[in-house]
Amino acid sequence: MQSTFLEARKADMLDLLEKLVNIDSGTFYKAGVDRVGQVLASAFQALGFQVVVDRQSERGDHLIIVHPEAMHPSILIIGHLDTVFPVGTARSRPFSYDESFAYGPGVYDMKASLVMSLFAIQSLIEAGDESFKRIKIILNSDEEHGSIYSRELIKRESAGIKFALIIEPSDMTGKLITGRRGGGKFELHVTGRAAHSGEEPEKGRSAIGELAHKIIQLHGLTDPHAGVHVNVGVVSGGTTSNTIAAHANASIDVRMETPDQAIELERKIKHICSTATIEGTTLVLEGGITRQPMIKNANSEHLLNIVQEEAMQLGESLTDKKVGSGSDGNLTAAIGIATIDALGPRGGNAHTADEFLVIESLIPRTILLANLVKRLSLE
């Protein structure tokens, strides 16, 4: 019945997907992120759900979606409203599709998953199955930036939750994710002293020079064999080539395999950035570990078995994998909730101009999500 219901609404699913993709919603574009949230809030409200808006002053608002008759929801579905693309991207390459694939900014990561979650619930309502009263949905606005502003919300709303279903998209093989490396984000600000580099260089203290020392030391913390990586990915500083730089900044991304590595890595980064190499420069380090590693355990193994059983009922044999990137699954797994990630539709090339969605995977993954809600509501 679900398959028939959803096949009849495939055009509606693609219409909603087109509407969402054609809204620019990069993490730092609040107006666009909120517009995506408003579209989805209205759609869920039309199904009888309550939508609580967790308002943010500088970032997009987060949404908490629960049915008014829900009693102690035990299933948490998490998705995100933001993408990585700048304002103007949707206009320059709007939503399009052919017989096999759909294209556009965020079509795969993760606007198709947002459509999937809405129609999965709609199919349960249509079938008269009240398991939708056992779920809570969080749609946050900053997942692509590490969920820095939504992590406390996710932790708070996870109280009493037994299962976390993360609707990040799946790869072309359809594999689920049961393990992710942890990560962190730091910002290093260096202050020096400006001077004319030709007339009075001795009066200057180069913030860029100091930052260069720190970059080498930070990159030296990388240990590929242990799964530890430190990357200074963005640097800025200075004013002109003949002025000794008074200011310099660096954005630092870190990845690790274990909680112990996270503690040690943060300690080492703070130590490196605590003392200046060039006398007369000062350093300020901000940030920290944002996501603990998501480690496969007995709870997630049990949930994986359930997902695999439900997928097999639909004719799909699913396997799982561990990946280097992070998601909100790191957050729920870290507080002991059984978590499965990558439940969204298949596709690829996320965060690039070549991003695509496999259209034929949209309805099967919607059915799988609905069936999981039914199954887990009885656990």
Tab-separated table of C-alpha atoms in Angstrom:
chain	number	residue	atom	x	y	z
A	1	MET	CA	0.000	0.000	0.000
A	2	GLN	CA	2.811	2.393	0.846
A	3	SER	CA	4.450	1.763	-2.496
A	4	THR	CA	1.190	2.493	-4.336
A	5	PHE	CA	0.591	5.621	-2.266
A	6	LEU	CA	4.088	6.962	-2.842
A	7	GLU	CA	4.260	6.069	-6.537
A	8	ALA	CA	1.071	8.079	-6.993
A	9	ARG	CA	2.781	11.019	-5.298
A	10	LYS	CA	6.157	10.785	-6.979
A	11	ALA	CA	5.472	13.960	-8.931
A	12	ASP	CA	4.565	15.729	-5.666
A	13	MET	CA	7.826	14.551	-4.126
A	14	LEU	CA	9.821	15.899	-7.044
A	15	ASP	CA	7.884	19.164	-6.990
A	16	LEU	CA	8.725	19.688	-3.334
A	17	LEU	CA	12.330	18.715	-3.990
A	18	GLU	CA	12.515	21.297	-6.766
A	19	LYS	CA	11.090	23.962	-4.470
A	20	LEU	CA	13.645	23.228	-1.760
A	21	VAL	CA	16.641	22.951	-4.082
A	22	ASN	CA	15.818	26.280	-5.689
A	23	ILE	CA	16.146	28.041	-2.319
A	24	ASP	CA	19.714	29.032	-1.488
A	25	SER	CA	20.335	27.770	2.041
A	26	GLY	CA	24.048	27.892	2.758
A	27	THR	CA	24.719	27.649	6.483
A	28	PHE	CA	25.478	31.355	6.890
A	29	TYR	CA	22.527	32.587	4.797
A	30	LYS	CA	19.881	32.790	7.503
A	31	ALA	CA	17.087	34.060	5.261
A	32	GLY	CA	17.427	31.100	2.904
A	33	VAL	CA	17.797	28.458	5.593
A	34	ASP	CA	14.726	29.836	7.346
A	35	ARG	CA	12.775	29.801	4.096
A	36	VAL	CA	13.508	26.068	3.661
A	37	GLY	CA	12.448	25.567	7.275
A	38	GLN	CA	9.204	27.462	6.731
A	39	VAL	CA	8.292	25.332	3.714
A	40	LEU	CA	8.832	22.147	5.689
A	41	ALA	CA	7.164	23.474	8.839
A	42	SER	CA	4.026	24.255	6.861
A	43	ALA	CA	4.068	20.806	5.252
A	44	PHE	CA	4.406	19.011	8.599
A	45	GLN	CA	1.745	21.216	10.192
A	46	ALA	CA	-0.597	20.259	7.362
A	47	LEU	CA	-0.138	16.641	8.521
A	48	GLY	CA	-1.210	17.581	12.038
A	49	PHE	CA	2.248	17.901	13.588
A	50	GLN	CA	3.390	20.631	15.946
A	51	VAL	CA	6.497	22.546	14.952
A	52	VAL	CA	8.533	24.305	17.624
A	53	VAL	CA	10.927	26.884	16.188
A	54	ASP	CA	14.188	27.220	18.085
A	55	ARG	CA	15.062	30.736	16.976
A	56	GLN	CA	18.620	31.795	16.239
A	57	SER	CA	19.710	35.387	15.863
A	58	GLU	CA	22.538	34.927	13.355
A	59	ARG	CA	22.035	31.401	12.007
A	60	GLY	CA	18.987	29.696	10.595
A	61	ASP	CA	16.308	28.572	13.041
A	62	HIS	CA	16.147	24.921	14.148
A	63	LEU	CA	12.876	22.964	14.010
A	64	ILE	CA	11.553	20.403	16.494
A	65	ILE	CA	8.612	18.455	15.055
A	66	VAL	CA	6.365	16.214	17.168
A	67	HIS	CA	2.768	15.061	16.894
A	68	PRO	CA	0.548	16.671	19.569
A	69	GLU	CA	-0.628	13.205	20.670
A	70	ALA	CA	2.902	11.864	21.001
A	71	MET	CA	3.619	10.089	24.269
A	72	HIS	CA	7.299	9.783	25.171
A	73	PRO	CA	8.732	9.508	21.633
A	74	SER	CA	11.469	6.886	21.449
A	75	ILE	CA	12.584	7.438	17.833
A	76	LEU	CA	14.558	10.522	16.796
A	77	ILE	CA	14.924	11.466	13.134
A	78	ILE	CA	17.585	14.092	12.449
A	79	GLY	CA	18.122	16.064	9.265
A	80	HIS	CA	19.523	19.461	8.354
A	81	LEU	CA	18.225	22.453	6.447
A	82	ASP	CA	21.549	23.957	5.393
A	83	THR	CA	23.864	23.354	2.453
A	84	VAL	CA	27.418	24.473	1.686
A	85	PHE	CA	26.610	26.616	-1.353
A	86	PRO	CA	26.776	30.435	-1.514
A	87	VAL	CA	23.919	32.747	-2.348
A	88	GLY	CA	23.219	32.762	-6.082
A	89	THR	CA	24.005	29.093	-6.675
A	90	ALA	CA	20.355	28.080	-7.044
A	91	ARG	CA	19.838	30.717	-9.705
A	92	SER	CA	22.965	29.780	-11.629
A	93	ARG	CA	22.220	26.034	-11.658
A	94	PRO	CA	18.621	25.410	-10.555
A	95	PHE	CA	16.956	22.048	-10.018
A	96	SER	CA	16.775	19.799	-13.061
A	97	TYR	CA	16.316	16.112	-13.701
A	98	ASP	CA	16.275	13.453	-16.382
A	99	GLU	CA	15.096	9.851	-16.406
A	100	SER	CA	17.665	8.720	-13.852
A	101	PHE	CA	19.089	11.632	-11.893
A	102	ALA	CA	18.154	14.943	-10.296
A	103	TYR	CA	20.604	17.814	-10.018
A	104	GLY	CA	21.020	21.092	-8.161
A	105	PRO	CA	22.632	22.519	-5.010
A	106	GLY	CA	21.812	20.311	-2.048
A	107	VAL	CA	19.616	17.920	-4.044
A	108	TYR	CA	21.510	14.964	-2.571
A	109	ASP	CA	22.853	16.456	0.657
A	110	MET	CA	20.221	16.573	1.939
A	111	LYS	CA	17.075	18.070	0.483
A	112	ALA	CA	15.921	14.753	-0.964
A	113	SER	CA	16.155	13.301	2.551
A	114	LEU	CA	13.925	16.096	3.871
A	115	VAL	CA	11.330	15.221	1.243
A	116	MET	CA	11.707	11.553	2.145
A	117	SER	CA	11.007	12.163	5.836
A	118	LEU	CA	7.844	14.141	5.134
A	119	PHE	CA	6.365	11.591	2.751
A	120	ALA	CA	7.351	8.640	4.958
A	121	ILE	CA	5.202	10.104	7.713
A	122	GLN	CA	2.437	10.953	5.282
A	123	SER	CA	2.391	7.324	4.126
A	124	LEU	CA	2.017	6.135	7.734
A	125	ILE	CA	-0.881	8.509	8.296
A	126	GLU	CA	-2.501	7.394	5.052
A	127	ALA	CA	-2.176	3.758	6.167
A	128	GLY	CA	-3.776	4.512	9.543
A	129	ASP	CA	-0.618	3.443	11.355
A	130	GLU	CA	-0.118	5.557	14.483
A	131	SER	CA	3.578	4.781	14.934
A	132	PHE	CA	4.247	8.344	13.763
A	133	LYS	CA	3.264	9.341	17.309
A	134	ARG	CA	6.455	7.698	18.575
A	135	ILE	CA	8.821	9.943	16.659
A	136	LYS	CA	10.478	13.287	17.143
A	137	ILE	CA	12.139	15.102	14.259
A	138	ILE	CA	14.927	17.654	14.538
A	139	LEU	CA	15.865	19.697	11.487
A	140	ASN	CA	18.834	21.853	12.362
A	141	SER	CA	20.358	24.724	10.454
A	142	ASP	CA	24.102	24.306	10.949
A	143	GLU	CA	25.052	20.667	10.392
A	144	GLU	CA	27.374	21.610	7.548
A	145	HIS	CA	29.314	23.796	9.998
A	146	GLY	CA	29.611	21.140	12.683
A	147	SER	CA	26.229	21.659	14.409
A	148	ILE	CA	27.958	24.098	16.728
A	149	TYR	CA	24.765	25.982	17.555
A	150	SER	CA	22.395	22.995	17.551
A	151	ARG	CA	24.378	20.382	19.460
A	152	GLU	CA	22.949	21.335	22.851
A	153	LEU	CA	19.449	21.260	21.380
A	154	ILE	CA	20.061	17.764	20.000
A	155	LYS	CA	21.425	16.543	23.335
A	156	ARG	CA	18.501	18.055	25.245
A	157	GLU	CA	15.852	16.678	22.896
A	158	SER	CA	17.465	13.234	22.969
A	159	ALA	CA	16.293	12.550	26.507
A	160	GLY	CA	14.255	9.320	26.524
A	161	ILE	CA	15.201	8.460	22.934
A	162	LYS	CA	16.149	4.828	22.171
A	163	PHE	CA	16.896	5.035	18.447
A	164	ALA	CA	18.394	7.786	16.296
A	165	LEU	CA	17.797	7.636	12.547
A	166	ILE	CA	20.121	10.040	10.732
A	167	ILE	CA	18.847	10.812	7.251
A	168	GLU	CA	22.146	11.832	5.709
A	169	PRO	CA	22.231	10.562	2.115
A	170	SER	CA	23.656	7.184	1.168
A	171	ASP	CA	26.321	6.536	-1.432
A	172	MET	CA	25.751	4.843	-4.780
A	173	THR	CA	25.925	1.405	-3.174
A	174	GLY	CA	23.257	2.315	-0.612
A	175	LYS	CA	25.523	1.495	2.331
A	176	LEU	CA	24.568	2.534	5.841
A	177	ILE	CA	27.023	4.248	8.177
A	178	THR	CA	27.716	2.903	11.653
A	179	GLY	CA	31.040	4.626	12.299
A	180	ARG	CA	32.440	8.100	11.748
A	181	ARG	CA	35.622	9.813	12.797
A	182	GLY	CA	35.320	12.579	15.324
A	183	GLY	CA	36.140	16.157	14.445
A	184	GLY	CA	36.829	19.618	15.718
A	185	LYS	CA	37.130	23.177	14.491
A	186	PHE	CA	39.516	25.809	15.804
A	187	GLU	CA	40.229	29.416	14.909
A	188	LEU	CA	43.678	30.855	15.609
A	189	HIS	CA	44.052	34.641	15.741
A	190	VAL	CA	47.562	36.121	15.744
A	191	THR	CA	48.379	39.742	16.542
A	192	GLY	CA	51.708	41.271	15.620
A	193	ARG	CA	52.946	44.807	15.021
A	194	ALA	CA	52.774	46.662	11.721
A	195	ALA	CA	55.802	48.403	10.240
A	196	HIS	CA	57.151	49.442	6.839
A	197	SER	CA	59.006	46.413	5.531
A	198	GLY	CA	61.583	48.558	3.750
A	199	GLU	CA	62.260	51.505	6.041
A	200	GLU	CA	61.723	50.129	9.564
A	201	PRO	CA	61.359	46.348	9.432
A	202	GLU	CA	62.980	45.990	12.861
A	203	LYS	CA	59.959	47.703	14.437
A	204	GLY	CA	57.558	45.126	13.060
A	205	ARG	CA	56.418	41.771	14.403
A	206	SER	CA	54.920	39.615	11.673
A	207	ALA	CA	51.658	37.932	12.553
A	208	ILE	CA	51.933	35.982	9.293
A	209	GLY	CA	55.410	34.786	10.234
A	210	GLU	CA	54.131	33.600	13.600
A	211	LEU	CA	51.184	31.874	11.950
A	212	ALA	CA	53.562	30.092	9.572
A	213	HIS	CA	55.402	28.589	12.549
A	214	LYS	CA	52.137	27.421	14.033
A	215	ILE	CA	50.870	25.890	10.788
A	216	ILE	CA	53.964	23.711	10.530
A	217	GLN	CA	53.596	22.595	14.147
A	218	LEU	CA	49.882	21.918	13.787
A	219	HIS	CA	50.287	19.891	10.614
A	220	GLY	CA	52.986	17.951	12.435
A	221	LEU	CA	50.271	16.495	14.679
A	222	THR	CA	48.859	14.510	11.756
A	223	ASP	CA	49.324	10.753	12.103
A	224	PRO	CA	47.664	8.986	9.147
A	225	HIS	CA	48.328	5.514	10.555
A	226	ALA	CA	46.438	6.410	13.748
A	227	GLY	CA	43.636	8.134	11.832
A	228	VAL	CA	44.540	11.602	13.148
A	229	HIS	CA	44.532	14.522	10.725
A	230	VAL	CA	45.031	18.242	11.303
A	231	ASN	CA	44.430	20.629	8.431
A	232	VAL	CA	44.830	24.391	8.360
A	233	GLY	CA	42.419	24.976	5.529
A	234	VAL	CA	41.926	28.757	5.468
A	235	VAL	CA	44.446	31.495	6.238
A	236	SER	CA	44.227	35.268	6.022
A	237	GLY	CA	46.262	38.232	7.141
A	238	GLY	CA	48.218	41.300	6.249
A	239	THR	CA	47.347	44.362	4.214
A	240	THR	CA	50.071	45.045	1.629
A	241	SER	CA	53.252	43.268	0.585
A	242	ASN	CA	55.434	46.084	1.934
A	243	THR	CA	53.780	46.125	5.351
A	244	ILE	CA	54.711	43.686	8.093
A	245	ALA	CA	51.445	42.012	8.970
A	246	ALA	CA	49.803	43.071	12.218
A	247	HIS	CA	47.093	40.401	12.045
A	248	ALA	CA	46.703	36.859	10.723
A	249	ASN	CA	44.070	34.155	11.161
A	250	ALA	CA	43.739	30.460	10.478
A	251	SER	CA	40.840	28.010	10.407
A	252	ILE	CA	41.815	24.541	11.583
A	253	ASP	CA	39.983	21.260	10.998
A	254	VAL	CA	40.861	18.140	12.999
A	255	ARG	CA	39.774	14.495	12.702
A	256	MET	CA	40.351	11.523	14.968
A	257	GLU	CA	39.340	7.899	15.536
A	258	THR	CA	38.823	7.625	19.305
A	259	PRO	CA	37.669	9.736	22.274
A	260	ASP	CA	41.150	9.456	23.827
A	261	GLN	CA	42.693	10.855	20.654
A	262	ALA	CA	40.235	13.750	20.786
A	263	ILE	CA	41.334	14.665	24.306
A	264	GLU	CA	45.026	14.404	23.479
A	265	LEU	CA	44.715	16.274	20.195
A	266	GLU	CA	42.921	19.193	21.806
A	267	ARG	CA	45.566	19.321	24.545
A	268	LYS	CA	48.389	19.421	21.983
A	269	ILE	CA	46.737	22.111	19.874
A	270	LYS	CA	46.226	24.300	22.921
A	271	HIS	CA	49.842	23.771	23.936
A	272	ILE	CA	51.171	24.733	20.506
A	273	CYS	CA	49.041	27.857	20.412
A	274	SER	CA	49.815	28.931	23.976
A	275	THR	CA	53.297	30.325	23.300
A	276	ALA	CA	54.490	32.559	20.479
A	277	THR	CA	57.630	31.691	18.554
A	278	ILE	CA	58.192	35.286	17.427
A	279	GLU	CA	58.651	37.570	20.393
A	280	GLY	CA	56.120	40.379	20.447
A	281	THR	CA	53.287	38.457	18.818
A	282	THR	CA	50.267	37.147	20.696
A	283	LEU	CA	47.881	34.294	19.994
A	284	VAL	CA	44.226	33.620	20.753
A	285	LEU	CA	42.793	30.148	20.085
A	286	GLU	CA	39.055	29.555	19.859
A	287	GLY	CA	36.953	26.443	19.253
A	288	GLY	CA	37.437	22.814	20.203
A	289	ILE	CA	36.298	19.276	19.509
A	290	THR	CA	32.811	19.523	18.024
A	291	ARG	CA	32.011	15.860	17.395
A	292	GLN	CA	33.180	12.826	19.290
A	293	PRO	CA	33.860	9.724	17.157
A	294	MET	CA	30.844	7.620	16.276
A	295	ILE	CA	31.873	4.095	17.252
A	296	LYS	CA	29.967	0.970	16.316
A	297	ASN	CA	28.809	-0.900	19.428
A	298	ALA	CA	26.256	-3.490	20.545
A	299	ASN	CA	23.386	-0.989	20.493
A	300	SER	CA	24.104	0.223	16.973
A	301	GLU	CA	24.709	-3.374	15.850
A	302	HIS	CA	21.214	-4.289	17.092
A	303	LEU	CA	19.692	-1.351	15.238
A	304	LEU	CA	21.697	-2.193	12.117
A	305	ASN	CA	20.265	-5.720	12.161
A	306	ILE	CA	16.744	-4.311	12.309
A	307	VAL	CA	17.403	-1.954	9.397
A	308	GLN	CA	18.912	-4.786	7.363
A	309	GLU	CA	15.909	-7.019	8.063
A	310	GLU	CA	13.483	-4.318	6.984
A	311	ALA	CA	15.531	-3.591	3.870
A	312	MET	CA	15.593	-7.277	2.989
A	313	GLN	CA	11.792	-7.289	3.124
A	314	LEU	CA	11.980	-4.673	0.361
A	315	GLY	CA	14.442	-6.723	-1.659
A	316	GLU	CA	17.580	-4.780	-0.759
A	317	SER	CA	20.638	-6.259	0.956
A	318	LEU	CA	22.349	-3.489	2.904
A	319	THR	CA	25.824	-3.426	4.387
A	320	ASP	CA	27.451	-0.796	6.574
A	321	LYS	CA	30.719	1.101	6.640
A	322	LYS	CA	32.799	3.601	8.574
A	323	VAL	CA	33.665	6.979	7.039
A	324	GLY	CA	35.929	9.900	7.852
A	325	SER	CA	33.350	12.658	7.769
A	326	GLY	CA	31.100	13.646	10.669
A	327	SER	CA	27.364	14.165	11.091
A	328	ASP	CA	24.773	14.577	13.809
A	329	GLY	CA	25.034	10.825	14.269
A	330	ASN	CA	28.276	11.509	16.128
A	331	LEU	CA	26.305	13.486	18.703
A	332	THR	CA	23.594	10.905	19.377
A	333	ALA	CA	26.041	7.998	19.406
A	334	ALA	CA	28.268	9.831	21.896
A	335	ILE	CA	25.445	9.996	24.446
A	336	GLY	CA	24.673	6.295	24.142
A	337	ILE	CA	21.748	6.248	21.709
A	338	ALA	CA	21.624	3.437	19.147
A	339	THR	CA	22.339	5.286	15.907
A	340	ILE	CA	22.212	4.444	12.215
A	341	ASP	CA	23.325	6.972	9.625
A	342	ALA	CA	22.994	7.413	5.852
A	343	LEU	CA	19.350	6.358	5.651
A	344	GLY	CA	18.692	8.859	2.885
A	345	PRO	CA	18.462	8.230	-0.875
A	346	ARG	CA	21.443	7.317	-3.037
A	347	GLY	CA	23.532	9.740	-5.043
A	348	GLY	CA	26.940	11.351	-5.066
A	349	ASN	CA	29.325	14.286	-5.547
A	350	ALA	CA	28.067	16.100	-2.449
A	351	HIS	CA	29.266	19.687	-1.989
A	352	THR	CA	30.190	20.054	-5.670
A	353	ALA	CA	28.612	21.450	-8.805
A	354	ASP	CA	28.180	17.851	-10.015
A	355	GLU	CA	25.990	16.745	-7.074
A	356	PHE	CA	23.263	14.309	-8.111
A	357	LEU	CA	20.433	12.200	-6.710
A	358	VAL	CA	19.415	8.754	-7.973
A	359	ILE	CA	15.691	9.327	-8.443
A	360	GLU	CA	14.742	5.650	-8.334
A	361	SER	CA	16.112	5.405	-4.771
A	362	LEU	CA	13.807	8.093	-3.375
A	363	ILE	CA	10.653	6.005	-2.940
A	364	PRO	CA	12.362	2.804	-1.676
A	365	ARG	CA	14.224	4.781	0.978
A	366	THR	CA	10.993	6.542	1.939
A	367	ILE	CA	9.294	3.176	2.402
A	368	LEU	CA	12.262	1.887	4.406
A	369	LEU	CA	12.109	4.875	6.763
A	370	ALA	CA	8.368	4.429	7.262
A	371	ASN	CA	8.783	0.705	7.936
A	372	LEU	CA	11.569	1.411	10.403
A	373	VAL	CA	9.329	3.785	12.341
A	374	LYS	CA	6.655	1.078	12.485
A	375	ARG	CA	9.131	-1.606	13.595
A	376	LEU	CA	11.001	0.503	16.144
A	377	SER	CA	7.797	1.823	17.708
A	378	LEU	CA	7.275	-1.736	18.973
A	379	GLU	CA	10.777	-2.190	20.372
